[in-house]
Short mmCIF file of C-alpha atoms (C1' of nucleotides) in Angstrom, two decimals:
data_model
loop_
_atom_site.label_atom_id
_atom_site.label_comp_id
_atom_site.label_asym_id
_atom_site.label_seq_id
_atom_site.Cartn_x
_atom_site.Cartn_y
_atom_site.Cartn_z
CA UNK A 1 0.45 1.61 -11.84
CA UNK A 2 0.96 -1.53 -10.43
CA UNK A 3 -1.23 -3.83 -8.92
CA UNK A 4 0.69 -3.55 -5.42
CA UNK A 5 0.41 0.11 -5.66
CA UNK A 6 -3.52 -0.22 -6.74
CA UNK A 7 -3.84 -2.39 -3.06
CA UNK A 8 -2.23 0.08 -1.02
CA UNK A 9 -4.46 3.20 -2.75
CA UNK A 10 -7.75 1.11 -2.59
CA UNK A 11 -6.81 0.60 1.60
CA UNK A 12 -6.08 4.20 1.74
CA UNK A 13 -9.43 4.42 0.34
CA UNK A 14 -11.55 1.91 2.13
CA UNK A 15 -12.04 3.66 5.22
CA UNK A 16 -15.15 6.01 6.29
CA UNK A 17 -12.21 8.74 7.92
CA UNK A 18 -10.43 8.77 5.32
CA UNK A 19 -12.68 9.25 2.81
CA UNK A 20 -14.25 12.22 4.72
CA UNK A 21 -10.65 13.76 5.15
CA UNK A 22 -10.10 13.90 1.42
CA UNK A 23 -13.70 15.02 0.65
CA UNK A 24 -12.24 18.48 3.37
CA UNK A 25 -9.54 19.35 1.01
CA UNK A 26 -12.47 20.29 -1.80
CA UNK A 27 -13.72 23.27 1.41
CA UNK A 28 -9.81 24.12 2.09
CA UNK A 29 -8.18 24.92 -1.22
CA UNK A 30 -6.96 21.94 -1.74
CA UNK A 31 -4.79 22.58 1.78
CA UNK A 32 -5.32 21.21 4.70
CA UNK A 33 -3.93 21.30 8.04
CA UNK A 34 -4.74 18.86 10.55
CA UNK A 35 -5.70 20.71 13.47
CA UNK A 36 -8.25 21.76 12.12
CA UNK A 37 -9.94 18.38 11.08
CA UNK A 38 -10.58 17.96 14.63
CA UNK A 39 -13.98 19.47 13.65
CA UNK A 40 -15.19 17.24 11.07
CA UNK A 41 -13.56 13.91 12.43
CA UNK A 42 -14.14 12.73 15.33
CA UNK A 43 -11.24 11.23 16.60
CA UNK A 44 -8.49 11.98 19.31
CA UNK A 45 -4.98 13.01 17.60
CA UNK A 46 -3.28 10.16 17.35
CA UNK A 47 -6.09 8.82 14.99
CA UNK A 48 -6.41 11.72 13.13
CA UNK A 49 -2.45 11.15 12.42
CA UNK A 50 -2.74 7.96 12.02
CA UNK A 51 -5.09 8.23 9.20
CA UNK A 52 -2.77 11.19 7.57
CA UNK A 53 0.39 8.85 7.42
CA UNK A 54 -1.79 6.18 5.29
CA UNK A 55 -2.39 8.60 2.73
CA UNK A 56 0.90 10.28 3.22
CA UNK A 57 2.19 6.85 1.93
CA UNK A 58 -0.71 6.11 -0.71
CA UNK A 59 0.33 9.36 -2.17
CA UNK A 60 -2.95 10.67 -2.43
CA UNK A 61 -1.86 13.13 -0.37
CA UNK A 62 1.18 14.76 0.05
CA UNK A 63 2.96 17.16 3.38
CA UNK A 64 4.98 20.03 3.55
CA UNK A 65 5.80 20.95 7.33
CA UNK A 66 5.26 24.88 7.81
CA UNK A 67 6.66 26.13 10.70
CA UNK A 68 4.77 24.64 13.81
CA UNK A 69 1.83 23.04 11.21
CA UNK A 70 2.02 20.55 8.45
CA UNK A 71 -0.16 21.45 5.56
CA UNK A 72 -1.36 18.87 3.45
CA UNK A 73 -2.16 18.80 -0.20
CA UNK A 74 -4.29 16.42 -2.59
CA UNK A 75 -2.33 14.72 -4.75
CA UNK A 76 -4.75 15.01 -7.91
CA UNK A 77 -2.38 12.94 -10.44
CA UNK A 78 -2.04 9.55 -7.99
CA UNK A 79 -6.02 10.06 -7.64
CA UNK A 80 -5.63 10.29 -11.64
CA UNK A 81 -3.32 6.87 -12.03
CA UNK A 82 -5.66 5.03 -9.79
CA UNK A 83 -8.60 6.24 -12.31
CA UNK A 84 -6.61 4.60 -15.00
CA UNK A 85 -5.85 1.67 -13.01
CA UNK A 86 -9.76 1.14 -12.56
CA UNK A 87 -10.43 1.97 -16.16
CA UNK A 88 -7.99 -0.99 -16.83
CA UNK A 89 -9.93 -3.38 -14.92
CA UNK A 90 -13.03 -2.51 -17.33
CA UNK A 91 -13.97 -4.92 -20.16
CA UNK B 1 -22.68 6.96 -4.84
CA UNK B 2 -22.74 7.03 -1.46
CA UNK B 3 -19.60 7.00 0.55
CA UNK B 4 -20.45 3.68 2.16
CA UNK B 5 -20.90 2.41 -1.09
CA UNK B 6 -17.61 4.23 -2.11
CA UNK B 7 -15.94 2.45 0.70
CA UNK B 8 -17.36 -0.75 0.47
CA UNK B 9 -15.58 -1.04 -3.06
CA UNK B 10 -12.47 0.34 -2.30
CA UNK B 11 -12.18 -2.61 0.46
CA UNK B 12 -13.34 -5.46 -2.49
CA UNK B 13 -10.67 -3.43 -4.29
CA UNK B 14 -7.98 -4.06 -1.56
CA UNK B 15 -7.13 -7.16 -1.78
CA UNK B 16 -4.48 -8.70 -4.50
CA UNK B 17 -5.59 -11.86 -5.06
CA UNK B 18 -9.35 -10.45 -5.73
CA UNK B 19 -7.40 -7.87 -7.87
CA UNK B 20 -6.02 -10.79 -9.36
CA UNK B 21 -9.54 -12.38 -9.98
CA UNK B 22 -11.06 -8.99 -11.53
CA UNK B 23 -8.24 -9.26 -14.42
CA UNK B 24 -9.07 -12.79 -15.08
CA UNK B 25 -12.26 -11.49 -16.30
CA UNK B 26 -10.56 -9.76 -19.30
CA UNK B 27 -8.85 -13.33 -20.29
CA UNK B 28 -11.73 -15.30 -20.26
CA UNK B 29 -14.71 -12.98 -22.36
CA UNK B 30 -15.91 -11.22 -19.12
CA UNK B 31 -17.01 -14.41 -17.27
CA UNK B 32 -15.74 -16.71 -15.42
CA UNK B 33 -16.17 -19.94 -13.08
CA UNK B 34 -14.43 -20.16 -9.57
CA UNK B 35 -13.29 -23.71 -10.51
CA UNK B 36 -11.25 -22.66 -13.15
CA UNK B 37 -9.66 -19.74 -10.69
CA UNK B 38 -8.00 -22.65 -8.85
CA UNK B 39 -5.42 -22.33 -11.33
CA UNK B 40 -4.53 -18.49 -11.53
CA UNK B 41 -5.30 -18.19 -7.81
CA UNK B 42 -3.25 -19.91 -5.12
CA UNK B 43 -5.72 -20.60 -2.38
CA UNK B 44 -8.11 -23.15 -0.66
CA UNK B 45 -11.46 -22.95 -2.59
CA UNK B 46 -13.24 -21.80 0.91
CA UNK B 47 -10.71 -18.91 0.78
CA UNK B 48 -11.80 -18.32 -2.92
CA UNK B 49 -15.74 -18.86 -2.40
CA UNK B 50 -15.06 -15.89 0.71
CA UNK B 51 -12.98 -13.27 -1.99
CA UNK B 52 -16.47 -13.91 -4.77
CA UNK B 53 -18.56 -13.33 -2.20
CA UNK B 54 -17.39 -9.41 -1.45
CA UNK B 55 -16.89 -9.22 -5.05
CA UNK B 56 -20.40 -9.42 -5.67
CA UNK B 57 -21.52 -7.95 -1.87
CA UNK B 58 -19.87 -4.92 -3.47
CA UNK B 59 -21.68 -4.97 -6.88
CA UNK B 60 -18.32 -4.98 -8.58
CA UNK B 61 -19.39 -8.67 -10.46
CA UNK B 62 -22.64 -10.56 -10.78
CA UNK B 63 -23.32 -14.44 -9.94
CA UNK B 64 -25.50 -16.40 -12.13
CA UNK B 65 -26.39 -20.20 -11.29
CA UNK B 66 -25.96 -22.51 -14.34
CA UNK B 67 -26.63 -25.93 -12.90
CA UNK B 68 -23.51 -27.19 -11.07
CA UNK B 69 -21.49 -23.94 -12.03
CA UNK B 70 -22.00 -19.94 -11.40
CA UNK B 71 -21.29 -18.15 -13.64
CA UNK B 72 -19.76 -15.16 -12.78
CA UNK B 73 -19.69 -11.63 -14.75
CA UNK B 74 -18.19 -8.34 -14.73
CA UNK B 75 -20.81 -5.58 -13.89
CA UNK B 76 -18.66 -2.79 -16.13
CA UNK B 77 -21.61 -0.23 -14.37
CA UNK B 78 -20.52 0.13 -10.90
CA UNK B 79 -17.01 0.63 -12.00
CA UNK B 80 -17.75 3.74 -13.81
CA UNK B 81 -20.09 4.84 -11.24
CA UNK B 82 -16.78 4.13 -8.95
CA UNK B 83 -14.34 5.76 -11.28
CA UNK B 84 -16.98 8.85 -10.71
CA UNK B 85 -16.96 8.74 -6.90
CA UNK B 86 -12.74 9.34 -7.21
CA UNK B 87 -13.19 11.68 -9.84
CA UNK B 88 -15.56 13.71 -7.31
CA UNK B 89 -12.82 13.58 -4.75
CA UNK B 90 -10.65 15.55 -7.48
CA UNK B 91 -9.97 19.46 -7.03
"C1'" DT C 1 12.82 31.55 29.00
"C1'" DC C 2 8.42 29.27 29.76
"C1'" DG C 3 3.97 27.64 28.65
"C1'" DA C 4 0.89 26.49 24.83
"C1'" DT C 5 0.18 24.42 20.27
"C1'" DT C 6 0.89 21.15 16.60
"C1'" DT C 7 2.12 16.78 15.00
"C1'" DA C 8 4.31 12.09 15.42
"C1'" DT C 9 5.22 7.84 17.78
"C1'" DC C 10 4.71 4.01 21.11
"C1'" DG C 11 2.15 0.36 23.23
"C1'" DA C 12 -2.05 -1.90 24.06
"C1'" DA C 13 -6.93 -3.07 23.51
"C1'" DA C 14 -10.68 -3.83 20.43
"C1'" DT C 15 -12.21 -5.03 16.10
"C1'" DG C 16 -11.99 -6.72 11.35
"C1'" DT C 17 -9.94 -9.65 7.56
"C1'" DT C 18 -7.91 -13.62 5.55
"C1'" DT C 19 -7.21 -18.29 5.38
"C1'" DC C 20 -8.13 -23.05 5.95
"C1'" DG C 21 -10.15 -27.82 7.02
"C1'" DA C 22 -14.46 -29.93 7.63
"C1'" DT C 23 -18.84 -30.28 6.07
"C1'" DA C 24 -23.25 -29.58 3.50
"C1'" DA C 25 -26.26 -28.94 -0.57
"C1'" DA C 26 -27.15 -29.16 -5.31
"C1'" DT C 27 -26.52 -31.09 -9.66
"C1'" DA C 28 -24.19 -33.69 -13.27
"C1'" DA C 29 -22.25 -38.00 -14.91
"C1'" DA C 30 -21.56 -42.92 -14.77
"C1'" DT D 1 -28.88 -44.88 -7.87
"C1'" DT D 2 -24.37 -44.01 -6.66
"C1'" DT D 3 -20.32 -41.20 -7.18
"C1'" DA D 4 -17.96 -37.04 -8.48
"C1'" DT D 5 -18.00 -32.02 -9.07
"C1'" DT D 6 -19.06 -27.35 -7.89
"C1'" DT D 7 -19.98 -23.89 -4.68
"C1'" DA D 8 -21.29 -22.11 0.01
"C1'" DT D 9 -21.00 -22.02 4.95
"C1'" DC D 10 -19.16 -22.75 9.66
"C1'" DG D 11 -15.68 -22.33 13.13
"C1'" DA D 12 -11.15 -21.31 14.39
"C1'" DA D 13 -6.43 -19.62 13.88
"C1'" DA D 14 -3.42 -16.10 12.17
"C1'" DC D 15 -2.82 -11.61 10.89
"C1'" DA D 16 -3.94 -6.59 10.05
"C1'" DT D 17 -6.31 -2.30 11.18
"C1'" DT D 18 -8.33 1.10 14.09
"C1'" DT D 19 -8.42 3.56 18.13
"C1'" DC D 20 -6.78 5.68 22.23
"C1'" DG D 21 -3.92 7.53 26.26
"C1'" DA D 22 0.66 8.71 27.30
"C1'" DT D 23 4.52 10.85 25.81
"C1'" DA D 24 8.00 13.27 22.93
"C1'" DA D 25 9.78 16.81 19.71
"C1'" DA D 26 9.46 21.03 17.44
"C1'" DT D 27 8.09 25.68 17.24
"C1'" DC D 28 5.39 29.69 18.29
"C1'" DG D 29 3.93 33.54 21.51
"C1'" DA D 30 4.08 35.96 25.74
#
DNA sequence: TCGATTTATCGAAATGTTTCGATAAATAAA
DNA sequence: TTTATTTATCGAAACATTTCGATAAATCGA
């Protein structure tokens, strides 16, 4: 992984939303559809999509549009590359 | 770890020219001295003095006054304990 | 078909981050 | 003691991110 890539997962990482979106795919099967994050975050739509699109594009997650719904998965091997990338970093 | 904390590192983590300044550690025996960053790192020394600062506001490196100099070190620790946080996130 | 549901996008306001020049404080070196 | 070096801080400009309401597009159900 490159260091570009590492900046762009670290940003998808660095925010409070985020973070609690990813920690919902542990309750969910590892699926997750959006509407029903309303719950936990609390934030109109728009944020809530907002947020989804940055780690759409981090990878760490990725989408699959079912019918009316878009279910969204955790992408465990980007989450694995960035471990590496971190492990790099260490002396 | 918290996910403040969690957060707090990814942002020190999102930056590329403090990504830039974390590898320098591994050329230079784990420490390091802004003024020799000048070098490796194209910006102002303010600019520099600001990226050190989250660095060690995040625990990610430790600052150690030697006379004129600090001295500045690696803290191996709280990227393991970060590595765990993501690992945590995994399914 | 028609209304409700789900998600994405646009534009704008608020907030946060990055960068720099100017300056200050501490210490080393001459 | 005077000058140079190293780092930190302040204030301001430029830029990026977060958030929302309004709106659009797609699809499901009645």
């Amino acid at each position: 992984m490159d260091a570009k890539k590492a900046e762009k997962i670290a940003k998808a990482l660095s925010d409070p939303n985020r973070l609690m979106i990813l920690k919902e795919f542990k309750k969910n099967k590892d699926c997750l559809y959006c509407c029903n994050l309303g719950d936990t975050i609390s934030l109109a739509q728009p944020s809530i999509s907002h947020h989804m699109k940055l780690l759409i594009d981090s990878e760490l997650i990725t989408s699959d549009k079912e019918g009316r719904n878009v279910k969204y998965a955790l992408n465990n091997k980007m989450l694995d590359e960035y471990i590496n990338f971190i492990k790099a970093l260490k002396i």
